[in-house]
Short mmCIF file of C-alpha atoms in Angstrom, two decimals:
data_model
loop_
_atom_site.label_atom_id
_atom_site.label_comp_id
_atom_site.label_asym_id
_atom_site.label_seq_id
_atom_site.Cartn_x
_atom_site.Cartn_y
_atom_site.Cartn_z
CA MET Y 1 111.42 87.98 78.06
CA ASP Y 2 108.57 89.14 79.80
CA LYS Y 3 104.86 88.59 81.08
CA GLN Y 4 102.59 90.25 78.16
CA THR Y 5 105.22 89.04 75.49
CA LEU Y 6 105.08 85.83 77.28
CA ARG Y 7 101.20 86.37 76.93
CA ASP Y 8 101.58 86.85 73.67
CA GLN Y 9 103.14 84.12 72.92
CA PHE Y 10 101.12 81.71 74.68
CA ALA Y 11 98.71 82.58 72.21
CA ALA Y 12 100.11 82.41 69.11
CA CYS Y 13 100.89 78.99 70.41
CA VAL Y 14 96.90 78.09 71.27
CA ALA Y 15 94.99 79.74 68.50
CA GLN Y 16 96.67 76.36 65.91
CA PRO Y 17 94.45 73.62 65.53
CA ASP Y 18 94.29 71.48 68.42
CA ALA Y 19 96.12 68.69 66.23
CA ASP Y 20 99.45 71.57 65.38
CA ILE Y 21 100.07 73.17 68.85
CA PRO Y 22 102.91 72.54 70.03
CA LEU Y 23 102.11 71.04 72.99
CA ASP Y 24 106.40 71.39 74.88
CA ARG Y 25 106.69 74.86 73.81
CA ALA Y 26 103.05 76.30 74.80
CA ALA Y 27 104.04 73.19 78.81
CA LEU Y 28 106.82 76.18 79.31
CA LEU Y 29 105.27 79.31 78.13
CA ILE Y 30 103.06 78.90 81.30
CA ALA Y 31 106.09 78.13 83.47
CA ALA Y 32 108.64 80.63 82.52
CA GLU Y 33 105.64 83.16 83.37
CA SER Y 34 105.96 82.90 86.48
CA GLU Y 35 109.94 81.67 85.91
CA PRO Y 36 110.77 84.57 83.60
CA ASP Y 37 113.82 84.13 83.06
CA LEU Y 38 113.33 80.71 82.13
CA ASP Y 39 115.06 79.06 78.58
CA ILE Y 40 112.72 77.64 76.09
CA LYS Y 41 114.95 76.18 73.79
CA ARG Y 42 116.98 74.91 76.50
CA TYR Y 43 114.75 72.79 77.30
CA LEU Y 44 113.34 72.08 74.07
CA ASN Y 45 116.76 70.84 72.69
CA TYR Y 46 116.81 68.60 76.46
CA LEU Y 47 113.53 67.08 74.30
CA ASP Y 48 115.30 66.64 71.02
CA THR Y 49 119.59 65.41 72.03
CA THR Y 50 117.01 63.06 74.81
CA ALA Y 51 114.61 61.74 71.47
CA ALA Y 52 118.04 61.34 69.44
CA ARG Y 53 119.64 59.08 71.55
CA PHE Y 54 117.39 56.82 72.03
CA GLU Y 55 116.97 56.67 68.83
CA ALA Y 56 120.45 55.72 67.95
CA ASP Y 57 119.96 52.44 70.38
CA PHE Y 58 116.21 51.80 69.90
CA GLY Y 59 115.31 53.87 66.17
CA ARG Y 60 112.18 54.89 64.98
CA GLY Y 61 108.57 54.82 64.21
CA THR Y 62 106.16 51.79 64.15
CA ASN Y 63 107.60 50.34 61.06
CA SER Y 64 111.11 50.37 63.59
CA GLY Y 65 109.98 47.81 66.45
CA VAL Y 66 110.55 50.37 68.05
CA SER Y 67 108.73 48.28 71.78
CA ILE Y 68 106.49 50.12 74.08
CA THR Y 69 109.04 48.97 77.46
CA SER Y 70 112.10 49.91 76.14
CA LEU Y 71 110.63 54.35 75.11
CA ASN Y 72 109.46 53.49 79.01
CA ASP Y 73 112.53 51.66 80.59
CA PHE Y 74 114.48 54.36 79.04
CA ILE Y 75 111.94 57.19 80.65
CA TYR Y 76 111.98 55.55 84.24
CA GLN Y 77 115.31 53.71 84.09
CA THR Y 78 118.04 55.36 82.38
CA GLU Y 79 117.04 58.70 82.89
CA GLY Y 80 116.00 58.34 85.94
CA PHE Y 81 112.44 60.11 85.84
CA SER Y 82 110.29 59.28 88.16
CA GLY Y 83 106.94 60.46 90.31
CA ASN Y 84 107.98 63.38 92.95
CA ILE Y 85 106.10 62.07 95.79
CA LYS Y 86 107.91 63.88 99.29
CA ASN Y 87 106.15 67.23 97.53
CA TYR Y 88 103.10 66.68 95.28
CA TYR Y 89 101.34 70.19 95.92
CA GLU Y 90 104.16 72.01 94.89
CA PRO Y 91 103.78 74.10 92.04
CA ARG Y 92 106.19 73.86 90.31
CA ASN Y 93 105.36 70.40 90.14
CA SER Y 94 103.59 71.44 86.88
CA PHE Y 95 106.67 73.19 85.04
CA LEU Y 96 108.21 71.31 82.95
CA ASN Y 97 111.27 73.31 83.06
CA HIS Y 98 111.61 71.42 87.03
CA VAL Y 99 110.42 68.72 85.10
CA ILE Y 100 113.33 67.68 83.29
CA ASN Y 101 116.21 69.80 85.54
CA THR Y 102 114.92 67.21 88.95
CA HIS Y 103 113.36 64.15 87.11
CA GLN Y 104 110.68 64.70 88.92
CA GLY Y 105 107.00 66.07 88.54
CA ILE Y 106 103.33 64.65 88.98
CA PRO Y 107 102.17 62.39 86.46
CA ILE Y 108 100.02 65.11 83.75
CA THR Y 109 103.48 66.93 83.50
CA LEU Y 110 105.60 63.01 83.78
CA ALA Y 111 103.62 62.35 80.38
CA LEU Y 112 103.96 65.65 79.04
CA ILE Y 113 107.58 63.32 78.72
CA HIS Y 114 105.87 60.44 77.34
CA LEU Y 115 104.33 63.12 74.70
CA GLY Y 116 107.13 64.72 73.93
CA LEU Y 117 110.28 61.63 73.22
CA GLY Y 118 107.31 59.21 70.88
CA ARG Y 119 106.00 62.90 68.92
CA ARG Y 120 110.14 63.02 68.07
CA LEU Y 121 110.14 59.16 67.41
CA GLN Y 122 107.10 59.15 65.93
CA LEU Y 123 105.85 56.68 67.92
CA PRO Y 124 101.75 56.69 68.40
CA VAL Y 125 101.52 58.01 72.31
CA HIS Y 126 98.21 59.60 73.45
CA GLY Y 127 97.77 61.87 77.14
CA ILE Y 128 94.37 60.93 78.44
CA SER Y 129 92.52 62.35 81.12
CA PHE Y 130 91.65 59.96 83.57
CA PRO Y 131 89.79 61.81 86.22
CA GLY Y 132 91.96 62.76 89.36
CA HIS Y 133 95.14 61.01 87.46
CA PHE Y 134 96.29 61.53 83.90
CA LEU Y 135 97.45 58.52 81.96
CA VAL Y 136 99.27 57.72 79.10
CA ARG Y 137 98.79 55.18 76.32
CA TYR Y 138 101.16 53.00 73.85
CA GLY Y 139 99.45 52.40 69.93
CA ASP Y 140 96.47 53.23 68.61
CA ASP Y 141 94.95 49.07 67.42
CA GLN Y 142 96.87 47.36 70.18
CA GLN Y 143 96.17 49.93 73.79
CA VAL Y 144 98.24 49.79 76.51
CA ILE Y 145 98.34 52.85 79.61
CA ILE Y 146 101.27 53.65 81.30
CA ASP Y 147 100.73 55.76 84.47
CA PRO Y 148 102.94 57.57 83.92
CA PHE Y 149 103.58 58.64 87.66
CA SER Y 150 105.51 55.48 88.54
CA GLY Y 151 105.92 53.88 84.82
CA ARG Y 152 104.13 50.95 86.00
CA VAL Y 153 101.65 49.36 83.19
CA LEU Y 154 97.76 49.27 83.98
CA SER Y 155 95.91 46.85 82.96
CA GLU Y 156 91.61 47.75 83.44
CA THR Y 157 91.34 45.81 85.91
CA ASP Y 158 94.43 48.52 87.91
CA CYS Y 159 92.09 51.20 85.51
CA ARG Y 160 89.37 50.35 88.15
CA THR Y 161 91.10 50.29 91.33
CA LEU Y 162 92.58 53.23 90.16
CA LEU Y 163 89.34 54.82 89.73
CA LYS Y 164 87.98 53.93 92.79
CA GLN Y 165 90.69 54.69 94.67
CA ILE Y 166 90.25 58.58 93.14
CA ALA Y 167 86.77 58.68 93.43
CA GLY Y 168 85.34 56.26 95.85
CA PRO Y 169 84.65 52.59 95.71
CA SER Y 170 80.62 53.56 93.68
CA ALA Y 171 83.20 55.26 91.08
CA VAL Y 172 82.56 52.82 87.83
CA LEU Y 173 85.47 52.80 84.83
CA GLN Y 174 83.20 54.26 81.15
CA PRO Y 175 84.94 54.69 78.33
CA GLU Y 176 84.78 58.25 77.81
CA TYR Y 177 87.22 58.43 80.68
CA LEU Y 178 90.46 55.95 79.01
CA GLU Y 179 89.84 58.12 75.92
CA VAL Y 180 92.77 60.89 74.39
CA ALA Y 181 93.10 64.16 76.05
CA THR Y 182 93.16 66.73 73.11
CA ASN Y 183 96.15 69.25 73.44
CA LYS Y 184 93.87 72.14 74.23
CA SER Y 185 92.72 70.19 78.15
CA ILE Y 186 95.85 68.96 78.69
CA LEU Y 187 96.89 72.33 78.86
CA ILE Y 188 93.49 73.19 80.66
CA ARG Y 189 94.26 70.59 83.12
CA ILE Y 190 98.06 71.92 83.64
CA LEU Y 191 96.52 74.97 84.67
CA ASP Y 192 93.84 73.50 86.56
CA ASN Y 193 96.34 72.17 89.21
CA LEU Y 194 97.96 75.55 89.34
CA LYS Y 195 94.83 77.34 90.27
CA GLN Y 196 94.47 74.95 92.79
CA ILE Y 197 97.36 75.62 94.63
CA PHE Y 198 97.54 79.37 94.29
CA TRP Y 199 93.92 80.27 95.27
CA HIS Y 200 94.37 77.12 98.43
CA ASN Y 201 97.36 79.91 98.94
CA GLN Y 202 95.58 82.74 98.27
CA ALA Y 203 97.82 83.02 95.70
CA TRP Y 204 95.19 86.20 94.03
CA ASP Y 205 97.06 87.19 90.84
CA GLU Y 206 98.80 83.92 90.65
CA SER Y 207 95.49 82.62 90.57
CA LYS Y 208 93.91 84.89 88.05
CA ALA Y 209 96.60 84.06 85.61
CA CYS Y 210 96.41 80.52 85.28
CA ILE Y 211 92.36 81.30 84.68
CA GLU Y 212 93.29 84.54 81.76
CA ARG Y 213 95.14 81.73 79.98
CA GLN Y 214 91.83 78.96 80.48
CA LEU Y 215 89.77 81.55 78.78
CA LEU Y 216 92.35 82.21 76.35
CA LEU Y 217 92.09 77.78 75.23
CA ILE Y 218 88.98 77.80 75.65
CA PRO Y 219 86.84 81.42 75.48
CA GLU Y 220 82.71 80.52 75.41
CA ARG Y 221 84.02 78.29 79.31
CA GLN Y 222 82.25 80.88 80.95
CA GLU Y 223 82.88 79.30 84.15
CA PHE Y 224 86.23 80.32 84.18
CA ASN Y 225 84.60 84.30 83.81
CA VAL Y 226 83.14 83.82 87.26
CA GLN Y 227 85.80 81.94 88.87
CA LEU Y 228 87.46 85.05 87.67
CA GLY Y 229 84.78 87.48 88.76
CA ALA Y 230 85.48 85.82 92.26
CA VAL Y 231 89.70 86.52 92.63
CA TYR Y 232 88.41 90.68 91.57
CA GLU Y 233 86.18 90.05 94.57
CA ARG Y 234 88.43 88.66 97.13
CA GLN Y 235 91.49 91.25 95.48
CA GLY Y 236 88.96 93.81 96.32
CA LYS Y 237 88.01 95.24 92.75
CA LEU Y 238 84.28 94.81 93.04
CA GLY Y 239 83.51 97.00 90.13
CA LEU Y 240 85.74 94.75 88.23
CA ALA Y 241 84.28 91.67 90.01
CA GLN Y 242 80.52 93.59 88.90
CA HIS Y 243 81.41 94.52 85.46
CA THR Y 244 82.03 90.48 84.64
CA TYR Y 245 79.29 89.42 86.23
CA THR Y 246 77.11 91.36 84.31
CA MET Y 247 78.73 90.61 81.56
CA ILE Y 248 78.83 86.33 82.03
CA LEU Y 249 74.58 86.94 82.04
CA GLU Y 250 75.15 88.25 78.99
CA ALA Y 251 77.32 86.16 76.96
CA SER Y 252 76.31 82.32 78.61
CA VAL Y 253 73.69 79.97 77.64
CA ASP Y 254 73.71 77.66 80.89
CA PRO Y 255 71.52 78.59 83.11
CA ASP Y 256 73.12 77.63 85.60
CA ILE Y 257 76.54 79.56 85.31
CA LYS Y 258 74.45 82.35 84.92
CA VAL Y 259 72.86 81.65 88.31
CA LEU Y 260 76.11 81.69 90.28
CA ALA Y 261 76.72 84.94 88.53
CA SER Y 262 72.91 86.04 90.10
CA GLN Y 263 74.13 85.22 93.09
CA ARG Y 264 77.25 87.68 93.33
CA LEU Y 265 76.00 90.08 91.74
CA ILE Y 266 72.78 90.04 95.01
CA ALA Y 267 75.19 89.49 97.21
CA MET Y 268 77.42 92.60 95.90
CA GLY Y 269 74.54 94.87 96.27
CA THR Y 270 74.33 95.02 92.30
CA SER Y 271 71.26 92.73 92.14
CA LYS Y 272 70.75 92.01 87.99
CA SER Y 273 67.85 90.11 86.22
CA ILE Y 274 69.35 87.48 84.82
CA ILE Y 275 65.59 86.93 83.10
CA HIS Y 276 66.02 87.77 79.53
#
């Protein structure tokens, strides 16, 4: 399947109301732009059949008495999923098909396994956009937090410790750090992870593809357009960069973003007033 068709399919997926976005399919479409021969149906079928195997042994839905422990043990012990410690920054860790193939990944893509199985089993499983380390929450009322990288159940104290390890000893656990992530925010974060790796490797076409898909998710986020302009500069496409920064000045209501765009135009020798 060609990249434009894949991009069009991704755009159609994420144009739906957030709760209706098929997260598994959208994540696989992200991977497919880098691996055009990817058989999306094969991996969706894996999640379907894996959920069916679990259901045959344990049932489905909260009324069946399915426990958090049973699904967690099934994912990490029976299926053998684990965190990819040795190659954490391998880009394919952000590709759901690669995680299913190798049974290794990073927190957010391992969380997709929880979320995909949970949805199929009608269980209350949610993603948590914890700073620097994606988490999973089981339950609506009695909430249990799981570290998808290790499968370990985390207490509130564990969450505080994890935050300090990521953000420094002065970091304070805020209630919003444990709020449920939207489908769009999960996809944004997957693309952010990929973008950081591609940017570091100066893979500008791949960085641009990540930004373009983020703009499909949240078109009003002008910071993505600033990044797009920066990619154009690095590719030597100065006319496109100038056009992008100029459009930001005309469209953005964020003064900080407008200053960034203006600074880039000045640096390029095409200054434009940010006062309107």
